[in-house]
Amino acid sequence: MMKNFSGGPLHNHHHKQTPGQIRERNHRRSGVLCALPWRVSLRGYGFCMAALFLFCFGSLVYQLNGGPPKILLDIRQYLGESTYLDDHGPPAPRVLPFPSQVVYNRVGKCGSRTVVILLRLLAEKHQFNLVSSDIHNKTRLTKHEQVDLMKNISFMPQPFLYTRHVHFLNFTRFRIEQPVYINIIRDPINRFLSNYFFRRFGDWRGEQNHLIRTPGMKDDERYLDINVCILENYPECSNPKVFYIIPYFCGQHPQCREPGAWALERAKQNVLENYLLVGILEELEDVLLLLERLLPHYFTGVLDIYKSPDYRKMGNMTGTVRKHTPSLEALQVLYQRMRYEYDFYNFVRDQFHLMKKKIGLKSVSQPPAYSPAFLRELTLRTPEPLDEDEELDTDLDDAKSWLVHL
Ligand SMILES: *[C@@H]1O[C@H](CO)[C@@H](O)[C@H](O)[C@H]1NC(C)=O
Ligand SMILES: *[C@@H]1O[C@H](CO)[C@@H](O)[C@H](O)[C@H]1NC(C)=O
Ligand SMILES: *[C@@H]1O[C@H](CO)[C@@H](O)[C@H](O)[C@H]1NC(C)=O
Ligand SMILES: *[C@@H]1O[C@H](CO)[C@@H](O)[C@H](O)[C@H]1NC(C)=O
């Protein structure tokens, strides 16, 4: 069924070429007209052709050199976009354009395991090609690895959804058609805490299980008090380690991993240009709802699955991670250390709420950032969904056995 729709990119190319073709036709006609009553000026004709060549060449270079992917612009136009970069171009399409290449460069500990499990079910239901990389610990690639991976991705049978823990890949830079990106992030401190305790004590599979799987970790490290880690500046709790979410959106440039305004601005710009949607985990149901609206050929029915009792049962698999809430002092220090991450998170949240508004969903109002009440609440605010990490595939098999009825 999906195959019928995979004309998306063709449609797209067609659009791109239209101005050039029209221009060319006009030139030909005026060339013919010129030739009749007056003597053909060879120089004029040559000039015409040179101008035409320059125009075509220029437009080709322009198309290959950045700017948001056409399909994203089409979708935004369809939605009646006003906040995005483009306001001119062809009239808004009447049907929602269908991207047939989607990349979800999932951020660690932001609920992506939940989403990947849902995707497994959806891929079967809607017949798209889901490729979930089993590399979970390599987010930065050499230039060569980047090109290899992007080529691999772009050669996958369409429609596809590719997902991996990897910092943003700039396809345009290597003259490969840029796919549509999606992602989900989460309150930075909550993400950090989730990871801190997951590394030490694992997840629902139990602490004993986790101790066996991580024999390399010394007790000093495993039982390190989180307040000590933060307040005494252990590397794990300091920059650049806590500068974690932004690089996923900034990209593979080395400066993307340096905590600072440069990486922050580039990440924001990139969200505007290349991401169809960046959801926030705190409002996961709305994220799924928006995905269902924006990418119906991938996500139709996702909320039904997510809310089904069978799926809900899996929520029980998360409970056993040991969590201490850091002291208020430690939280404040950490918050200060993560100010760029919070700037980015707030930006994404605002964009997300804007998108919800456009689709007609209300946003729950949030307390203003950085009040003590806010900080106290911070660690309690996020319902803990399934956490992703290594051994994903085994988990998915487990998960699927819960879902045979669907
Ligand atoms: C990633 O994990 C694999 C095994 O799971 C290991 O062999 C490899 O060295 C790790 N790579 C990095 C960059 O940590
Ligand atoms: C690309 O695909 C080839 C063949 O399927 C595979 O051997 C290679 O490891 C892939 N490379 C990357 C970077 O995924
Ligand atoms: C991607 O590469 C293009 C072309 O080199 C460049 O114009 C653009 O700024 C890059 N985008 C990001 C986010 O790195
Ligand atoms: C989680 O497990 C407990 C005990 O096994 C059970 O009582 C509860 O109903 C389960 N919750 C869900 C949502 O299935």
mmCIF file of N, CA and C in Angstrom, residues 310-397:
data_model
loop_
_atom_site.group_PDB
_atom_site.id
_atom_site.type_symbol
_atom_site.label_atom_id
_atom_site.label_comp_id
_atom_site.label_asym_id
_atom_site.label_seq_id
_atom_site.Cartn_x
_atom_site.Cartn_y
_atom_site.Cartn_z
ATOM 1 N N ASP A 310 -2.258 -3.940 26.541
ATOM 2 C CA ASP A 310 -1.109 -4.819 26.342
ATOM 3 C C ASP A 310 0.193 -4.034 26.338
ATOM 4 N N TYR A 311 0.136 -2.886 25.676
ATOM 5 C CA TYR A 311 1.341 -2.084 25.616
ATOM 6 C C TYR A 311 1.640 -1.468 26.973
ATOM 7 N N ARG A 312 0.603 -1.030 27.652
ATOM 8 C CA ARG A 312 0.765 -0.400 28.967
ATOM 9 C C ARG A 312 1.455 -1.330 29.968
ATOM 10 N N LYS A 313 1.162 -2.601 29.833
ATOM 11 C CA LYS A 313 1.784 -3.574 30.743
ATOM 12 C C LYS A 313 3.300 -3.451 30.725
ATOM 13 N N MET A 314 3.822 -3.110 29.573
ATOM 14 C CA MET A 314 5.272 -3.009 29.477
ATOM 15 C C MET A 314 5.819 -1.883 30.322
ATOM 16 N N GLY A 315 4.969 -0.919 30.661
ATOM 17 C CA GLY A 315 5.395 0.151 31.545
ATOM 18 C C GLY A 315 5.965 -0.407 32.837
ATOM 19 N N ASN A 316 5.499 -1.572 33.209
ATOM 20 C CA ASN A 316 5.968 -2.225 34.423
ATOM 21 C C ASN A 316 7.419 -2.661 34.326
ATOM 22 N N MET A 317 7.929 -2.721 33.135
ATOM 23 C CA MET A 317 9.298 -3.207 32.988
ATOM 24 C C MET A 317 10.348 -2.163 33.349
ATOM 25 N N THR A 318 9.942 -0.988 33.735
ATOM 26 C CA THR A 318 10.923 0.062 33.943
ATOM 27 C C THR A 318 11.248 0.307 35.408
ATOM 28 N N GLY A 319 10.460 -0.245 36.298
ATOM 29 C CA GLY A 319 10.423 0.250 37.664
ATOM 30 C C GLY A 319 11.663 0.193 38.505
ATOM 31 N N THR A 320 12.601 -0.704 38.227
ATOM 32 C CA THR A 320 13.571 -1.027 39.259
ATOM 33 C C THR A 320 14.848 -0.208 39.281
ATOM 34 N N VAL A 321 14.932 0.820 38.462
ATOM 35 C CA VAL A 321 16.145 1.620 38.509
ATOM 36 C C VAL A 321 16.199 2.390 39.825
ATOM 37 N N ARG A 322 17.347 2.297 40.486
ATOM 38 C CA ARG A 322 17.473 2.999 41.755
ATOM 39 C C ARG A 322 17.660 4.487 41.506
ATOM 40 N N LYS A 323 16.840 5.290 42.111
ATOM 41 C CA LYS A 323 16.949 6.727 41.877
ATOM 42 C C LYS A 323 17.012 7.482 43.181
ATOM 43 N N HIS A 324 18.016 8.334 43.289
ATOM 44 C CA HIS A 324 18.036 9.285 44.389
ATOM 45 C C HIS A 324 17.813 10.640 43.771
ATOM 46 N N THR A 325 17.075 11.470 44.436
ATOM 47 C CA THR A 325 16.962 12.837 43.956
ATOM 48 C C THR A 325 18.127 13.620 44.534
ATOM 49 N N PRO A 326 18.890 14.285 43.681
ATOM 50 C CA PRO A 326 20.010 15.088 44.204
ATOM 51 C C PRO A 326 19.480 16.205 45.092
ATOM 52 N N SER A 327 20.359 16.741 45.919
ATOM 53 C CA SER A 327 19.967 17.869 46.776
ATOM 54 C C SER A 327 19.646 19.071 45.905
ATOM 55 N N LEU A 328 18.912 19.989 46.478
ATOM 56 C CA LEU A 328 18.536 21.190 45.743
ATOM 57 C C LEU A 328 19.774 21.955 45.286
ATOM 58 N N GLU A 329 20.764 22.004 46.181
ATOM 59 C CA GLU A 329 22.009 22.700 45.838
ATOM 60 C C GLU A 329 22.657 22.057 44.606
ATOM 61 N N ALA A 330 22.722 20.734 44.630
ATOM 62 C CA ALA A 330 23.343 20.029 43.500
ATOM 63 C C ALA A 330 22.551 20.260 42.222
ATOM 64 N N LEU A 331 21.229 20.248 42.352
ATOM 65 C CA LEU A 331 20.399 20.480 41.168
ATOM 66 C C LEU A 331 20.658 21.860 40.577
ATOM 67 N N GLN A 332 20.822 22.836 41.468
ATOM 68 C CA GLN A 332 21.045 24.190 40.961
ATOM 69 C C GLN A 332 22.392 24.320 40.263
ATOM 70 N N VAL A 333 23.394 23.673 40.842
ATOM 71 C CA VAL A 333 24.713 23.681 40.194
ATOM 72 C C VAL A 333 24.623 23.015 38.817
ATOM 73 N N LEU A 334 23.943 21.898 38.789
ATOM 74 C CA LEU A 334 23.818 21.165 37.541
ATOM 75 C C LEU A 334 23.048 21.981 36.503
ATOM 76 N N TYR A 335 22.020 22.657 36.968
ATOM 77 C CA TYR A 335 21.217 23.470 36.072
ATOM 78 C C TYR A 335 22.066 24.575 35.438
ATOM 79 N N GLN A 336 22.884 25.192 36.265
ATOM 80 C CA GLN A 336 23.777 26.243 35.778
ATOM 81 C C GLN A 336 24.756 25.669 34.748
ATOM 82 N N ARG A 337 25.275 24.500 35.041
ATOM 83 C CA ARG A 337 26.221 23.836 34.143
ATOM 84 C C ARG A 337 25.562 23.477 32.807
ATOM 85 N N MET A 338 24.281 23.252 32.850
ATOM 86 C CA MET A 338 23.565 22.803 31.651
ATOM 87 C C MET A 338 22.745 23.918 31.025
ATOM 88 N N ARG A 339 23.171 25.163 31.205
ATOM 89 C CA ARG A 339 22.296 26.251 30.751
ATOM 90 C C ARG A 339 22.092 26.249 29.232
ATOM 91 N N TYR A 340 23.106 25.850 28.491
ATOM 92 C CA TYR A 340 22.905 25.784 27.040
ATOM 93 C C TYR A 340 21.902 24.697 26.681
ATOM 94 N N GLU A 341 22.014 23.583 27.384
ATOM 95 C CA GLU A 341 21.070 22.498 27.143
ATOM 96 C C GLU A 341 19.639 22.954 27.443
ATOM 97 N N TYR A 342 19.488 23.729 28.522
ATOM 98 C CA TYR A 342 18.145 24.219 28.860
ATOM 99 C C TYR A 342 17.652 25.252 27.860
ATOM 100 N N ASP A 343 18.570 26.089 27.396
ATOM 101 C CA ASP A 343 18.189 27.057 26.366
ATOM 102 C C ASP A 343 17.635 26.303 25.147
ATOM 103 N N PHE A 344 18.354 25.267 24.767
ATOM 104 C CA PHE A 344 17.923 24.486 23.604
ATOM 105 C C PHE A 344 16.604 23.762 23.872
ATOM 106 N N TYR A 345 16.517 23.163 25.046
ATOM 107 C CA TYR A 345 15.294 22.438 25.403
ATOM 108 C C TYR A 345 14.073 23.371 25.378
ATOM 109 N N ASN A 346 14.240 24.570 25.934
ATOM 110 C CA ASN A 346 13.116 25.518 25.954
ATOM 111 C C ASN A 346 12.736 25.954 24.547
ATOM 112 N N PHE A 347 13.747 26.133 23.714
ATOM 113 C CA PHE A 347 13.498 26.492 22.318
ATOM 114 C C PHE A 347 12.692 25.393 21.622
ATOM 115 N N VAL A 348 13.114 24.159 21.809
ATOM 116 C CA VAL A 348 12.429 23.030 21.174
ATOM 117 C C VAL A 348 11.006 22.903 21.705
ATOM 118 N N ARG A 349 10.869 23.109 23.010
ATOM 119 C CA ARG A 349 9.539 23.007 23.600
ATOM 120 C C ARG A 349 8.607 24.063 23.020
ATOM 121 N N ASP A 350 9.132 25.283 22.849
ATOM 122 C CA ASP A 350 8.309 26.339 22.252
ATOM 123 C C ASP A 350 7.900 25.977 20.821
ATOM 124 N N GLN A 351 8.843 25.475 20.059
ATOM 125 C CA GLN A 351 8.535 25.071 18.683
ATOM 126 C C GLN A 351 7.482 23.970 18.672
ATOM 127 N N PHE A 352 7.649 23.052 19.599
ATOM 128 C CA PHE A 352 6.708 21.933 19.693
ATOM 129 C C PHE A 352 5.304 22.443 20.029
ATOM 130 N N HIS A 353 5.228 23.380 20.952
ATOM 131 C CA HIS A 353 3.919 23.923 21.319
ATOM 132 C C HIS A 353 3.302 24.709 20.175
ATOM 133 N N LEU A 354 4.159 25.366 19.420
ATOM 134 C CA LEU A 354 3.674 26.085 18.243
ATOM 135 C C LEU A 354 3.038 25.122 17.248
ATOM 136 N N MET A 355 3.717 24.025 17.056
ATOM 137 C CA MET A 355 3.205 23.016 16.130
ATOM 138 C C MET A 355 1.890 22.443 16.652
ATOM 139 N N LYS A 356 1.817 22.210 17.951
ATOM 140 C CA LYS A 356 0.568 21.710 18.535
ATOM 141 C C LYS A 356 -0.569 22.691 18.296
ATOM 142 N N LYS A 357 -0.257 23.953 18.472
ATOM 143 C CA LYS A 357 -1.264 24.993 18.282
ATOM 144 C C LYS A 357 -1.779 24.971 16.844
ATOM 145 N N LYS A 358 -0.846 24.845 15.940
ATOM 146 C CA LYS A 358 -1.193 24.838 14.531
ATOM 147 C C LYS A 358 -2.124 23.686 14.191
ATOM 148 N N ILE A 359 -1.876 22.557 14.856
ATOM 149 C CA ILE A 359 -2.703 21.380 14.611
ATOM 150 C C ILE A 359 -3.982 21.448 15.435
ATOM 151 N N GLY A 360 -4.009 22.365 16.405
ATOM 152 C CA GLY A 360 -5.210 22.542 17.194
ATOM 153 C C GLY A 360 -5.193 21.820 18.531
ATOM 154 N N LEU A 361 -4.000 21.581 19.075
ATOM 155 C CA LEU A 361 -3.901 20.962 20.396
ATOM 156 C C LEU A 361 -3.499 22.009 21.419
ATOM 157 N N LYS A 362 -4.056 21.906 22.610
ATOM 158 C CA LYS A 362 -3.687 22.834 23.685
ATOM 159 C C LYS A 362 -2.394 22.380 24.348
ATOM 160 N N SER A 363 -1.623 23.360 24.823
ATOM 161 C CA SER A 363 -0.423 23.012 25.584
ATOM 162 C C SER A 363 -0.681 23.216 27.060
ATOM 163 N N VAL A 364 -0.176 22.298 27.858
ATOM 164 C CA VAL A 364 -0.242 22.491 29.294
ATOM 165 C C VAL A 364 0.756 23.576 29.645
ATOM 166 N N SER A 365 0.357 24.538 30.471
ATOM 167 C CA SER A 365 1.317 25.590 30.795
ATOM 168 C C SER A 365 2.330 25.061 31.801
ATOM 169 N N GLN A 366 3.555 25.482 31.639
ATOM 170 C CA GLN A 366 4.652 24.982 32.466
ATOM 171 C C GLN A 366 5.071 26.070 33.444
ATOM 172 N N PRO A 367 5.534 25.689 34.643
ATOM 173 C CA PRO A 367 6.067 26.715 35.543
ATOM 174 C C PRO A 367 7.318 27.323 34.909
ATOM 175 N N PRO A 368 7.605 28.596 35.198
ATOM 176 C CA PRO A 368 8.797 29.223 34.618
ATOM 177 C C PRO A 368 10.054 28.512 35.089
ATOM 178 N N ALA A 369 11.055 28.508 34.250
ATOM 179 C CA ALA A 369 12.264 27.759 34.552
ATOM 180 C C ALA A 369 12.998 28.344 35.761
ATOM 181 N N TYR A 370 13.697 27.479 36.473
ATOM 182 C CA TYR A 370 14.688 27.884 37.456
ATOM 183 C C TYR A 370 14.154 28.559 38.704
ATOM 184 N N SER A 371 12.987 28.211 39.144
ATOM 185 C CA SER A 371 12.584 28.571 40.501
ATOM 186 C C SER A 371 12.811 27.326 41.339
ATOM 187 N N PRO A 372 13.012 27.507 42.654
ATOM 188 C CA PRO A 372 13.258 26.316 43.479
ATOM 189 C C PRO A 372 12.150 25.262 43.344
ATOM 190 N N ALA A 373 10.917 25.754 43.245
ATOM 191 C CA ALA A 373 9.814 24.808 43.116
ATOM 192 C C ALA A 373 9.965 24.013 41.816
ATOM 193 N N PHE A 374 10.362 24.730 40.789
ATOM 194 C CA PHE A 374 10.582 24.093 39.501
ATOM 195 C C PHE A 374 11.650 23.018 39.625
ATOM 196 N N LEU A 375 12.731 23.356 40.314
ATOM 197 C CA LEU A 375 13.825 22.396 40.427
ATOM 198 C C LEU A 375 13.421 21.177 41.241
ATOM 199 N N ARG A 376 12.662 21.437 42.310
ATOM 200 C CA ARG A 376 12.224 20.307 43.126
ATOM 201 C C ARG A 376 11.340 19.366 42.308
ATOM 202 N N GLU A 377 10.551 20.025 41.514
ATOM 203 C CA GLU A 377 9.580 19.251 40.748
ATOM 204 C C GLU A 377 10.237 18.501 39.592
ATOM 205 N N LEU A 378 11.362 19.063 39.183
ATOM 206 C CA LEU A 378 12.031 18.622 37.964
ATOM 207 C C LEU A 378 12.182 17.116 37.864
ATOM 208 N N THR A 379 12.692 16.525 38.944
ATOM 209 C CA THR A 379 13.005 15.112 38.878
ATOM 210 C C THR A 379 11.749 14.251 38.958
ATOM 211 N N LEU A 380 10.662 14.869 39.356
ATOM 212 C CA LEU A 380 9.442 14.072 39.501
ATOM 213 C C LEU A 380 8.553 14.181 38.270
ATOM 214 N N ARG A 381 8.893 15.141 37.402
ATOM 215 C CA ARG A 381 7.950 15.543 36.379
ATOM 216 C C ARG A 381 7.784 14.524 35.252
ATOM 217 N N THR A 382 8.851 13.843 34.918
ATOM 218 C CA THR A 382 8.796 12.979 33.756
ATOM 219 C C THR A 382 8.355 11.572 34.123
ATOM 220 N N PRO A 383 7.253 11.129 33.584
ATOM 221 C CA PRO A 383 6.914 9.728 33.792
ATOM 222 C C PRO A 383 7.987 8.893 33.105
ATOM 223 N N GLU A 384 8.475 7.913 33.781
ATOM 224 C CA GLU A 384 9.573 7.128 33.217
ATOM 225 C C GLU A 384 9.040 6.116 32.211
ATOM 226 N N PRO A 385 9.313 6.314 30.937
ATOM 227 C CA PRO A 385 8.896 5.294 29.975
ATOM 228 C C PRO A 385 9.997 4.245 29.866
ATOM 229 N N LEU A 386 9.854 3.375 28.941
ATOM 230 C CA LEU A 386 10.912 2.402 28.728
ATOM 231 C C LEU A 386 12.189 3.113 28.341
ATOM 232 N N ASP A 387 13.279 2.659 28.866
ATOM 233 C CA ASP A 387 14.549 3.247 28.484
ATOM 234 C C ASP A 387 15.232 2.384 27.444
ATOM 235 N N GLU A 388 15.875 3.071 26.563
ATOM 236 C CA GLU A 388 16.569 2.350 25.507
ATOM 237 C C GLU A 388 17.987 2.087 25.955
ATOM 238 N N ASP A 389 18.604 1.155 25.406
ATOM 239 C CA ASP A 389 20.059 1.063 25.405
ATOM 240 C C ASP A 389 20.506 -0.241 24.777
ATOM 241 N N GLU A 390 21.685 -0.678 25.166
ATOM 242 C CA GLU A 390 22.232 -1.836 24.475
ATOM 243 C C GLU A 390 21.302 -3.046 24.630
ATOM 244 N N GLU A 391 21.501 -4.054 23.813
ATOM 245 C CA GLU A 391 20.663 -5.251 23.813
ATOM 246 C C GLU A 391 19.220 -4.933 23.465
ATOM 247 N N LEU A 392 19.090 -3.963 22.636
ATOM 248 C CA LEU A 392 17.767 -3.500 22.251
ATOM 249 C C LEU A 392 16.942 -4.606 21.613
ATOM 250 N N ASP A 393 17.601 -5.385 20.776
ATOM 251 C CA ASP A 393 16.840 -6.345 19.992
ATOM 252 C C ASP A 393 16.230 -7.455 20.842
ATOM 253 N N THR A 394 16.972 -7.904 21.843
ATOM 254 C CA THR A 394 16.410 -8.896 22.754
ATOM 255 C C THR A 394 15.174 -8.336 23.435
ATOM 256 N N ASP A 395 15.311 -7.077 23.846
ATOM 257 C CA ASP A 395 14.180 -6.442 24.518
ATOM 258 C C ASP A 395 12.974 -6.396 23.601
ATOM 259 N N LEU A 396 13.260 -6.103 22.344
ATOM 260 C CA LEU A 396 12.150 -5.975 21.419
ATOM 261 C C LEU A 396 11.444 -7.307 21.241
ATOM 262 N N ASP A 397 12.213 -8.379 21.241
ATOM 263 C CA ASP A 397 11.568 -9.685 21.126
ATOM 264 C C ASP A 397 10.674 -9.933 22.332
#
